[in-house]
CSV table of C-alpha atoms and ligand atoms in Angstrom, one decimal:
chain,number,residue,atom,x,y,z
A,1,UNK,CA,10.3,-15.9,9.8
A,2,UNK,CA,11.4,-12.6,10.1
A,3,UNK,CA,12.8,-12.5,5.9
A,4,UNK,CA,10.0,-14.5,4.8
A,5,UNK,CA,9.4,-12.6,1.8
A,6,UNK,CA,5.3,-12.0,2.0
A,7,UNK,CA,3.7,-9.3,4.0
A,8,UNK,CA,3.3,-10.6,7.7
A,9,UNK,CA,0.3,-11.6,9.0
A,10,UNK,CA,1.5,-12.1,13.0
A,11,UNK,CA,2.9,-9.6,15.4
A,12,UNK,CA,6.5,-12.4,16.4
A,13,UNK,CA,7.3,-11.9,12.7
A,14,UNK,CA,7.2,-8.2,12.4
A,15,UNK,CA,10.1,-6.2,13.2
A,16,UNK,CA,9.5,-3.4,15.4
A,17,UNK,CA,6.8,-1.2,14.2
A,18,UNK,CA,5.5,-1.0,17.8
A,19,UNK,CA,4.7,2.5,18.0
A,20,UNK,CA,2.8,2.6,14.8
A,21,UNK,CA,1.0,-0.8,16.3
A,22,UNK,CA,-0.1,1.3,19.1
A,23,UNK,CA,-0.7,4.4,17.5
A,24,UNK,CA,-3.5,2.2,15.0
A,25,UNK,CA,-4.9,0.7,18.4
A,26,UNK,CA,-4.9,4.2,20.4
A,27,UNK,CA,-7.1,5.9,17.2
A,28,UNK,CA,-9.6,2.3,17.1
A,29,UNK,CA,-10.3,2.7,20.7
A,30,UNK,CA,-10.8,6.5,20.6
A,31,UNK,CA,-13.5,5.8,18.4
A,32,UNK,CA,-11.7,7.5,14.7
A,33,UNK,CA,-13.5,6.6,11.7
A,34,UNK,CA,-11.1,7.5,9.2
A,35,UNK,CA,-6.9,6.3,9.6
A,36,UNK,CA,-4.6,6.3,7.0
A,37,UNK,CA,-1.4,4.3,6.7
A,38,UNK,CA,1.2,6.1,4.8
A,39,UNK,CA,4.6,4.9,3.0
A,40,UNK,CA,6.7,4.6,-0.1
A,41,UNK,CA,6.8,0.9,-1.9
A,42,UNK,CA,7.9,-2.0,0.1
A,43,UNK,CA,8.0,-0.1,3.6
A,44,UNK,CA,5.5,-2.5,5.3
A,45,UNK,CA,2.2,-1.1,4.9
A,46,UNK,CA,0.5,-4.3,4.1
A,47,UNK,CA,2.5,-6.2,7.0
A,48,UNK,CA,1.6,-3.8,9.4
A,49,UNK,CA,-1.8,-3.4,8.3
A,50,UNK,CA,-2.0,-7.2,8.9
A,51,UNK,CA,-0.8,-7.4,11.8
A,52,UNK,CA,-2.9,-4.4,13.5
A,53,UNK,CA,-5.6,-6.1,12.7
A,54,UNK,CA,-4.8,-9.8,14.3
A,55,UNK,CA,-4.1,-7.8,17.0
A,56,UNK,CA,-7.0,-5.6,17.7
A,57,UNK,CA,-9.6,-7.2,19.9
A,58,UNK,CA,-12.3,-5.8,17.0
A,59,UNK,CA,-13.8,-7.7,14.6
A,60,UNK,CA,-12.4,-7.0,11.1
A,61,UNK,CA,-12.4,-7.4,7.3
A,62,UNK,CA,-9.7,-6.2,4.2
A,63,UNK,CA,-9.8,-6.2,0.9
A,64,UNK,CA,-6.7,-6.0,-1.4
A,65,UNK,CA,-8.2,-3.7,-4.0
A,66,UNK,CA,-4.8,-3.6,-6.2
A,67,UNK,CA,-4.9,-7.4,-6.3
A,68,UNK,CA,-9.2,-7.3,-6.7
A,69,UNK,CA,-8.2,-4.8,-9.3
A,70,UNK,CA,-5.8,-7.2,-11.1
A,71,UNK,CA,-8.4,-9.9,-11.0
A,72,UNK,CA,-11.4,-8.5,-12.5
A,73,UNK,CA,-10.4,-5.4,-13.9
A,74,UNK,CA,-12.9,-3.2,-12.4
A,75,UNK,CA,-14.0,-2.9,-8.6
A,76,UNK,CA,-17.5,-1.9,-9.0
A,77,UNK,CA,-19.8,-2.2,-6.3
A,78,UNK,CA,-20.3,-6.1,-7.5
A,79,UNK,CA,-16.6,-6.9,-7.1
A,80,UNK,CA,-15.8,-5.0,-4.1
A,81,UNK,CA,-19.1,-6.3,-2.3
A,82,UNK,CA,-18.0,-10.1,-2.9
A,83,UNK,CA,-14.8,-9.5,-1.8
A,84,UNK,CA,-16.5,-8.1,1.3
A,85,UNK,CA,-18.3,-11.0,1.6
A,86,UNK,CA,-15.9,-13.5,1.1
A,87,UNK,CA,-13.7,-11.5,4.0
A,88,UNK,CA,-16.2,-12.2,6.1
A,89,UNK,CA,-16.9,-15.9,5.0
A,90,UNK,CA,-13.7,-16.4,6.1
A,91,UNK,CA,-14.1,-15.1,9.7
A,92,UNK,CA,-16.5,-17.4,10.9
A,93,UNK,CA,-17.8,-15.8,14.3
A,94,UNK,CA,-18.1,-12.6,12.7
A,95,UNK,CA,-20.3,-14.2,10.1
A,96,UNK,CA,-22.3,-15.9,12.7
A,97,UNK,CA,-22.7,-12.9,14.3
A,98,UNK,CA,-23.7,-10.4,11.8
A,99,UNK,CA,-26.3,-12.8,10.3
A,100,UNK,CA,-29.3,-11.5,11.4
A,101,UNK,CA,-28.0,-8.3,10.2
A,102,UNK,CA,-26.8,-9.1,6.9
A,103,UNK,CA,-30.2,-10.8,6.6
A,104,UNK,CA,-31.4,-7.5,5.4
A,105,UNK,CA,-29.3,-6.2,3.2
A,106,UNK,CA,-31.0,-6.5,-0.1
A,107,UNK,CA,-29.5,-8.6,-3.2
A,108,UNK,CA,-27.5,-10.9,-0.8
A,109,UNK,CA,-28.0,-14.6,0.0
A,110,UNK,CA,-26.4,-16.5,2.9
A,111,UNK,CA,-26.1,-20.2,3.1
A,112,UNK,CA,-23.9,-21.8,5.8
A,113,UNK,CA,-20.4,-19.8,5.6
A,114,UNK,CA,-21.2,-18.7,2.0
A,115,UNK,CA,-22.3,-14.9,1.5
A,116,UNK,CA,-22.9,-14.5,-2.1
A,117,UNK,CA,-24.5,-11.4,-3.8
A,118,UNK,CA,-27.7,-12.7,-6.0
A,119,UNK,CA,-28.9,-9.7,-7.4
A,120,UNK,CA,-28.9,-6.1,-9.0
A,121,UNK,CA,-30.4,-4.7,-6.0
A,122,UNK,CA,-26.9,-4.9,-3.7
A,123,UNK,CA,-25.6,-1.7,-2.0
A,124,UNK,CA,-22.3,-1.1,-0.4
A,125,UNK,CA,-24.2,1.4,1.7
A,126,UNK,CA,-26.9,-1.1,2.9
A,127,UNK,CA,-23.7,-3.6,3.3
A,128,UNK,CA,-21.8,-1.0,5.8
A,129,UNK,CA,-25.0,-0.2,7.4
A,130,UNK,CA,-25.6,-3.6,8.5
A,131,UNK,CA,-22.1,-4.1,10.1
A,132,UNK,CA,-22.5,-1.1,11.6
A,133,UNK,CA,-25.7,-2.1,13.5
A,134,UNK,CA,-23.6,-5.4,14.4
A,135,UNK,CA,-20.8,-3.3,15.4
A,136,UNK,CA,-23.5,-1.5,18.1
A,137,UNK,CA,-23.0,-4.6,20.2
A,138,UNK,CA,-20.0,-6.7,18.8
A,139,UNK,CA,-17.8,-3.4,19.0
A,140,UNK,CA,-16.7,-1.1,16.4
A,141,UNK,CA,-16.1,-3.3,13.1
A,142,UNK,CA,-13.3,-2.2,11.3
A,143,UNK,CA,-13.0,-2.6,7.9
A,144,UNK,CA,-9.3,-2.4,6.0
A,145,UNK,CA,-8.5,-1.4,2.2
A,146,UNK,CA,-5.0,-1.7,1.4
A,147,UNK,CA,-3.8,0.0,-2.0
A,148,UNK,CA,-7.0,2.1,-1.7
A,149,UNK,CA,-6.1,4.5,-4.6
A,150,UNK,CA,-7.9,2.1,-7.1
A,151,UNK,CA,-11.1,2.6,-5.3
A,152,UNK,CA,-10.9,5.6,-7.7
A,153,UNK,CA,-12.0,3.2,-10.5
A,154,UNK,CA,-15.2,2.4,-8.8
A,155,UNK,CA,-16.8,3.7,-12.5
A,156,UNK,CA,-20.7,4.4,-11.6
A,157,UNK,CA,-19.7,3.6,-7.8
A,158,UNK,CA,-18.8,6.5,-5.8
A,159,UNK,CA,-16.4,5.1,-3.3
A,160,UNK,CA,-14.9,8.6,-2.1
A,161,UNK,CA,-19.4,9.2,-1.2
A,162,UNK,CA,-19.9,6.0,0.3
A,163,UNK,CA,-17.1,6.6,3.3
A,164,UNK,CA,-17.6,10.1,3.6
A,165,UNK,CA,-21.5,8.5,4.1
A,166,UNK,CA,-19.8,6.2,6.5
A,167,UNK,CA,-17.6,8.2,8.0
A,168,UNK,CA,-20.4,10.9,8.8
A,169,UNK,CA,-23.2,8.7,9.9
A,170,UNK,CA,-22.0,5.3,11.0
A,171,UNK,CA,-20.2,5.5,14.1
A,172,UNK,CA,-19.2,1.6,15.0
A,173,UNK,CA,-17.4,1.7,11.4
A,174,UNK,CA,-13.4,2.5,11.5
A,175,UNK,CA,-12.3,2.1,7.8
A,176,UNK,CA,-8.0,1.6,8.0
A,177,UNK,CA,-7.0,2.5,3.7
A,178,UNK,CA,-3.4,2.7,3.3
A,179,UNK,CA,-1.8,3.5,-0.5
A,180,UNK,CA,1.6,3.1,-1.6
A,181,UNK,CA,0.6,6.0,-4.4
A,182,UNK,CA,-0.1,8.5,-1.7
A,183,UNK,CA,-0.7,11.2,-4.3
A,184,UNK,CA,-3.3,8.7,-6.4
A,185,UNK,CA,-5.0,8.4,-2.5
A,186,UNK,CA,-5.2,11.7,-2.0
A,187,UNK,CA,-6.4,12.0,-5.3
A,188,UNK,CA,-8.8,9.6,-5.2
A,189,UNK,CA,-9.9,10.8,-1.6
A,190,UNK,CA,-9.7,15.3,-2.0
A,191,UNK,CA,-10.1,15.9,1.5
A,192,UNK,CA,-9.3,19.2,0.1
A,193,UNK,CA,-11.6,20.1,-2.9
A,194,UNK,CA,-14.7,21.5,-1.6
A,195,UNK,CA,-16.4,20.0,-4.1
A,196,UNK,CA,-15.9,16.3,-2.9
A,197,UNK,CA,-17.7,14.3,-0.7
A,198,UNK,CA,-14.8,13.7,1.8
A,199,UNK,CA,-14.2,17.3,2.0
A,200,UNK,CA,-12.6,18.4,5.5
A,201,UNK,CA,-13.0,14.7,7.3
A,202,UNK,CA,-11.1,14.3,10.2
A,203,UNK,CA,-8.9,11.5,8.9
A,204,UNK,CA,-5.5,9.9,11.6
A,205,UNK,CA,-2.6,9.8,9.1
A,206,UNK,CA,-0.3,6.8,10.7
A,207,UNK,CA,3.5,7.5,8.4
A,208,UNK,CA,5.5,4.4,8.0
A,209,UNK,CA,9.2,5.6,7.7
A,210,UNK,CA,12.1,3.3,7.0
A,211,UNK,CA,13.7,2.0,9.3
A,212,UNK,CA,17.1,3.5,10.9
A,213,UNK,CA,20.7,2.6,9.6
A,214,UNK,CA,20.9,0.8,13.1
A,215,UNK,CA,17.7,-0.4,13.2
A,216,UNK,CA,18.3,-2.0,9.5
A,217,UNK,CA,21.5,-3.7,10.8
A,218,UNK,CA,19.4,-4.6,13.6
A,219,UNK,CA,17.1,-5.9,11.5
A,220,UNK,CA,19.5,-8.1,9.3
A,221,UNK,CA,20.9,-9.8,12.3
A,222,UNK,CA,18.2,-10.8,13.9
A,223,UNK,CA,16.9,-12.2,10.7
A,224,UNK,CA,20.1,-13.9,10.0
A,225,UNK,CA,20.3,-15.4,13.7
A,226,UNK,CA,17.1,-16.9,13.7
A,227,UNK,CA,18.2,-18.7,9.6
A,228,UNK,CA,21.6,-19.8,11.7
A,229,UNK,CA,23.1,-18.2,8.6
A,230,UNK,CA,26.9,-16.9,9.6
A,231,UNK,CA,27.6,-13.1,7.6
A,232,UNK,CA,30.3,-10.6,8.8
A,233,UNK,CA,29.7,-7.3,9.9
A,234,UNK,CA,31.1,-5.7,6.5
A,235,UNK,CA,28.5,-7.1,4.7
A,236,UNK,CA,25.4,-5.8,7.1
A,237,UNK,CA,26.9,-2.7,6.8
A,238,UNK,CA,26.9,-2.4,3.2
A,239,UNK,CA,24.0,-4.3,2.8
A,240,UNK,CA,22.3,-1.4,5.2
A,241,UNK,CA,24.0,1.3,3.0
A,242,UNK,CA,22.8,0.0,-0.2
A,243,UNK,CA,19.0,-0.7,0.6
A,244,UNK,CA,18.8,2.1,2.6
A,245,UNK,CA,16.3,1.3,5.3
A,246,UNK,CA,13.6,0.2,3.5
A,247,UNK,CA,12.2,-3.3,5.2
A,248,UNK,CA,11.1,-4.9,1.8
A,249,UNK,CA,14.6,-4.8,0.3
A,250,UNK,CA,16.2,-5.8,3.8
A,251,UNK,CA,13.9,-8.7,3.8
A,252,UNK,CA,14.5,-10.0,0.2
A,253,UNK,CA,18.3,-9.4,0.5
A,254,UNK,CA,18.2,-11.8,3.9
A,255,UNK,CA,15.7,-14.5,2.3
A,256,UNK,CA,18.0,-14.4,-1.0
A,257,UNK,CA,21.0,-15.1,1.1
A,258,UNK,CA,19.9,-17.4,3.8
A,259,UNK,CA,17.8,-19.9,1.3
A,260,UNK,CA,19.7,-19.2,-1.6
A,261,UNK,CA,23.2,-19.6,0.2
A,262,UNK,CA,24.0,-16.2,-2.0
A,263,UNK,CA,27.5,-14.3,-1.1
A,264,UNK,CA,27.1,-10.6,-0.5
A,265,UNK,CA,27.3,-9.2,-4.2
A,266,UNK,CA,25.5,-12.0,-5.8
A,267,UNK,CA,22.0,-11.1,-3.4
A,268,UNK,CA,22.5,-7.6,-3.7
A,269,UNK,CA,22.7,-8.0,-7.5
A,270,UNK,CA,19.6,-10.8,-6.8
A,271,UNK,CA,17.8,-7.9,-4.6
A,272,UNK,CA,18.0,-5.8,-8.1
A,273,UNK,CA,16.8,-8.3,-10.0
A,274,UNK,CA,13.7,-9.5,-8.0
A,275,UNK,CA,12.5,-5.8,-7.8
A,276,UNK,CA,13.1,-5.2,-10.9
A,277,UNK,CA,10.3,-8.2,-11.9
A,278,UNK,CA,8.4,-7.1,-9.0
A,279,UNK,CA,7.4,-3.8,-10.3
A,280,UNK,CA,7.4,-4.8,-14.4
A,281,UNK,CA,3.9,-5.1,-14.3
A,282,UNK,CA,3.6,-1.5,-13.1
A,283,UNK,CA,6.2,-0.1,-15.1
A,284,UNK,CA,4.8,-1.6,-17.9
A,285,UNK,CA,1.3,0.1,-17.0
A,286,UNK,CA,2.6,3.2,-16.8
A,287,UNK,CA,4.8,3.5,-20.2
A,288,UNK,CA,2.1,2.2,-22.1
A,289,UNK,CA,0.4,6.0,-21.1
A,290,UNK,CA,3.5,7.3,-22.3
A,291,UNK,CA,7.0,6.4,-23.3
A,292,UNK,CA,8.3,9.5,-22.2
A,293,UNK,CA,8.1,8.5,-18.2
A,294,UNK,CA,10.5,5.9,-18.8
A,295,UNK,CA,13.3,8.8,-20.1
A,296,UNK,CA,11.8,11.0,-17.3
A,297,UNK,CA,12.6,8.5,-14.7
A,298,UNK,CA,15.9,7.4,-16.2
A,299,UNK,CA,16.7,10.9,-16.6
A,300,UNK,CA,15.9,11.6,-12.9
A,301,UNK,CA,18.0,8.4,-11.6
A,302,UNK,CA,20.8,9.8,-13.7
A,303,UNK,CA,21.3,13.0,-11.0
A,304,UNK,CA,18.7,15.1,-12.9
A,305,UNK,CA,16.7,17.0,-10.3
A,306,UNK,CA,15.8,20.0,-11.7
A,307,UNK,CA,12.4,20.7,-13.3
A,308,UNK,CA,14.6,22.4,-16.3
A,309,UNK,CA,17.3,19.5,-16.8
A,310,UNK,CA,14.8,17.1,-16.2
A,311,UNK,CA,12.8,18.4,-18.9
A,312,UNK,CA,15.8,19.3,-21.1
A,313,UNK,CA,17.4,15.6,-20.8
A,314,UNK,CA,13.8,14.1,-22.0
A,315,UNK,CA,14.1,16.5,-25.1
A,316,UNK,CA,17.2,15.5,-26.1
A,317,UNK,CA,16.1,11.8,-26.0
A,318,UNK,CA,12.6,12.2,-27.0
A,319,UNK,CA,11.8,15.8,-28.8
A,320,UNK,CA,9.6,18.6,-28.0
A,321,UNK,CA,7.4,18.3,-25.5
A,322,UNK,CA,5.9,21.9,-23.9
A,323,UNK,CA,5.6,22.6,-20.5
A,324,UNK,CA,2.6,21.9,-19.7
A,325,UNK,CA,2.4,18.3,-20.6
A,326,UNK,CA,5.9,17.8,-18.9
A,327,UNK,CA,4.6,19.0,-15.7
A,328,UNK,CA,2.0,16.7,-15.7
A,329,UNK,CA,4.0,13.6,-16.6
A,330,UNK,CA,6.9,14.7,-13.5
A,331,UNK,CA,3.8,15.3,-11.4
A,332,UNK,CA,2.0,12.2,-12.4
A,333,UNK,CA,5.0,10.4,-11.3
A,334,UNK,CA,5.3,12.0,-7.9
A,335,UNK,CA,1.9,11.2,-7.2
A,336,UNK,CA,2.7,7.5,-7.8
A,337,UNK,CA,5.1,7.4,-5.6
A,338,UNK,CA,8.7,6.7,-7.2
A,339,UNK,CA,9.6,10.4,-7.4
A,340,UNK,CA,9.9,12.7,-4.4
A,341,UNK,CA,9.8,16.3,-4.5
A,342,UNK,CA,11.9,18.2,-1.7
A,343,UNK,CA,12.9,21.7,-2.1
A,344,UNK,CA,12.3,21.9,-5.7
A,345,UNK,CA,14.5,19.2,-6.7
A,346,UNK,CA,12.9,15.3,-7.6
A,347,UNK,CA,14.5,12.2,-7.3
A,348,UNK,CA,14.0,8.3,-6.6
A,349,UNK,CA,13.8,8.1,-2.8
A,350,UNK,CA,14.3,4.3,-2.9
A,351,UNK,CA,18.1,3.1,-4.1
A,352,UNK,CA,16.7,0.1,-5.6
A,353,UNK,CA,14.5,1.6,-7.9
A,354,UNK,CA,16.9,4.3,-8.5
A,355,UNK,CA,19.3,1.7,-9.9
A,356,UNK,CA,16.5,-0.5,-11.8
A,357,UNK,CA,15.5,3.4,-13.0
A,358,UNK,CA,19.1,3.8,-13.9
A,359,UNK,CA,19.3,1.0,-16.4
A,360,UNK,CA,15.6,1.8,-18.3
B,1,LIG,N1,8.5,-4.5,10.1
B,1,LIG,C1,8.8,-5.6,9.3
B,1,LIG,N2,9.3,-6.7,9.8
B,1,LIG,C2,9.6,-7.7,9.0
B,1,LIG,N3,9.4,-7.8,7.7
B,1,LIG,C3,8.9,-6.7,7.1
B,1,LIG,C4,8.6,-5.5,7.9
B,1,LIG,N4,8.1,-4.6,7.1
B,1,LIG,C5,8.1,-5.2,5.9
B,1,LIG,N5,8.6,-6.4,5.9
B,1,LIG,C6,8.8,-7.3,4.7
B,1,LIG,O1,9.0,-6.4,3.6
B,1,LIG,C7,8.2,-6.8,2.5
B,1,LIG,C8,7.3,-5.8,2.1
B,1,LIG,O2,6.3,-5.6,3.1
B,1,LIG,P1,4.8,-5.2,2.8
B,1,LIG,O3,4.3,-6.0,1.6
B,1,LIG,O4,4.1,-5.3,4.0
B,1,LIG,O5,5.1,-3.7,2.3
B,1,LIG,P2,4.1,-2.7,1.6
B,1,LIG,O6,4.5,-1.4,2.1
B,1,LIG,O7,2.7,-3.1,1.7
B,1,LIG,O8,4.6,-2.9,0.1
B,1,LIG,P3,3.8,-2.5,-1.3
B,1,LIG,O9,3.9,-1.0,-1.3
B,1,LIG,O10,4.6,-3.1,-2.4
B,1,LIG,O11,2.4,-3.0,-1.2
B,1,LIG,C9,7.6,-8.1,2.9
B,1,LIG,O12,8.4,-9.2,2.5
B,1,LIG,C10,7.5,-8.1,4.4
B,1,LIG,O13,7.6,-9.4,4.9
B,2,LIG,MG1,1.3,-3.6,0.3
């Protein structure tokens, strides 16, 4: 169902996307060994993530390191490696497959279509070199990390080392990491700092933008047809002005209406409500740093765009603060995602959030 409010996992339920599709397929077969997929919140990373990888003729794992994260609080090479494991539990010719390979790689034990790791002695590295020796005559494994960024609390293991490692010396490995926090990827990744072990990859960037005002419309219809759920053009237009291309939103508002049998103003006020739960949990994460993003972000939902009213608005609400420390918070914030930065002015590039930021 093309609302159904979960990322997708089939190419009939994903709405266009087709070029990116092909683009992701283009760099696998070309042999790259490093893409990133790129996009605000709610955009369709994980959806299209999901899909390019039913679709691709190569054998493949993901892991969901926000949601691993979540789960045990650390992704150390323990944590990610069973979730590695289990990934490939789950894909039962792959398993069969690698065996004989994964036979080798110290620390693990394999019974049946169980992989478990029994001891200390477990590498990632060993782990990845084994698939790539499967990979020499299966094809290129490729191997999928969505909300990367929190590899960056690997602790003792260096995940921003291991791929570089990868991406240098195994060449049937394609590792796919997309990151809603682009800045916290980047950050975690440094493909700039000389210093880091990623330094100057080659790395295919893969943007997800939203969608079109007329593709958005598009969008709505189609989803609306296929509920047999009767709306007037008035309200598809609206509904595209309001939630301003971004597929997440779209989706929700269409689910809401269709299942909940909504009017226009109620789902729209519904859409707010369900994002606003959505990201709590984040929100939540991130005052608890500091109080003073919340102003910052109310402040910038307000109209505030400039470094200086920005920074004078969370002064009048909060008290000194010098200029130094601001920066950081306001940059912190940009590298999470929710403010943009464009030609020296910030705001909230997603209306939804700019309204949930409104009422902070
Ligand atoms: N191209 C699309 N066609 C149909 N539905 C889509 C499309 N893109 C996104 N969606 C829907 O939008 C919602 C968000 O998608 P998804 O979870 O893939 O986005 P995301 O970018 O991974 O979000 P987040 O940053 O929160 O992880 C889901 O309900 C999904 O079904
Ligand atoms: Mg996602």
């Amino acid at each position: 169902m093309l609302f159904s409010p979960y990322p997708k996992t089939r190419r009939e339920e994903l709405f266009d996307r087709e070029n990116e599709l092909k683009e992701i397929e283009d760099a696998v077969r070309r042999g790259e060994r490093l893409i990133l997929l790129l996009g605000l919140r709610r955009l369709g990373k994980s959806s299209l993530l999901n899909v390019a990888l039913s679709e691709l003729p190569n054998p493949s794992i993901k892991v969901d390191v926000r949601k691993t994260y979540s789960e045990f609080s650390s992704v150390n090479r323990y944590v990610i490696g069973k979730m590695l494991l289990s990934a490939m539990g789950a894909k039962r010719k792959l398993l069969e497959e690698a065996k004989i390979f994964l036979k080798r790689v110290r620390g693990i034990s394999i019974s049946g279509f169980r992989v478990e790791i029994t001891s200390k002695e477990f590498s990632i590295t060993e782990l990845l070199e084994a698939l790539n020796d499967y990979g020499e005559n299966a094809g290129r494994v490729v191997i999928a990390f969505d909300e990367a960024q929190y590899l960056r609390f690997g602790g003792a293991t260096r995940y921003d080392g291991i791929l570089a490692y990868a991406v240098d010396n195994l060449e049937n490995l394609t590792f796919i990491l997309t990151g809603s926090e682009v800045g916290l990827l980047f950050d975690f990744l440094k493909f700039n700092d000389p210093e880091a072990p990623l330094f100057g990859r080659y790395h295919h960037d893969v943007v997800l933008n939203r969608f079109s005002p007329d593709m958005s419309a598009e969008f709505l219809r189609k989803g609306f047809e296929e509920a047999s759920f009767p709306v007037t053009e008035r309200e598809i237009d609206d509904a595209v002005r309001e939630l301003d291309g971004i597929p997440g939103w779209l989706a929700l508002y269409g689910y809401i209406r269709a299942t909940r049998n909504l009017g226009h103003n109620e789902a729209i006020n519904e859409v707010l409500r369900e994002a606003k739960s959505m990201i709590q949990t984040e929100l939540s994460r991130l005052f608890a740093y500091s109080p003073r993003y919340r102003v910052i972000l109310k402040g910038i939902a307000l109209g505030y765009s400039k470094w200086k009213d920005i920074k004078d608005y969370l002064t009048l609400k909060l008290g000194y603060i010098n200029d130094s420390n601001f920066s950081k918070l306001l940059e912190n914030l940009v590298k999470s995602g929710y403010v943009e930065k464009e030609g020296g002015e910030y705001k909230i590039p997603d209306p939804v959030l700019q309204r949930i930021f409104r009422e902070l």
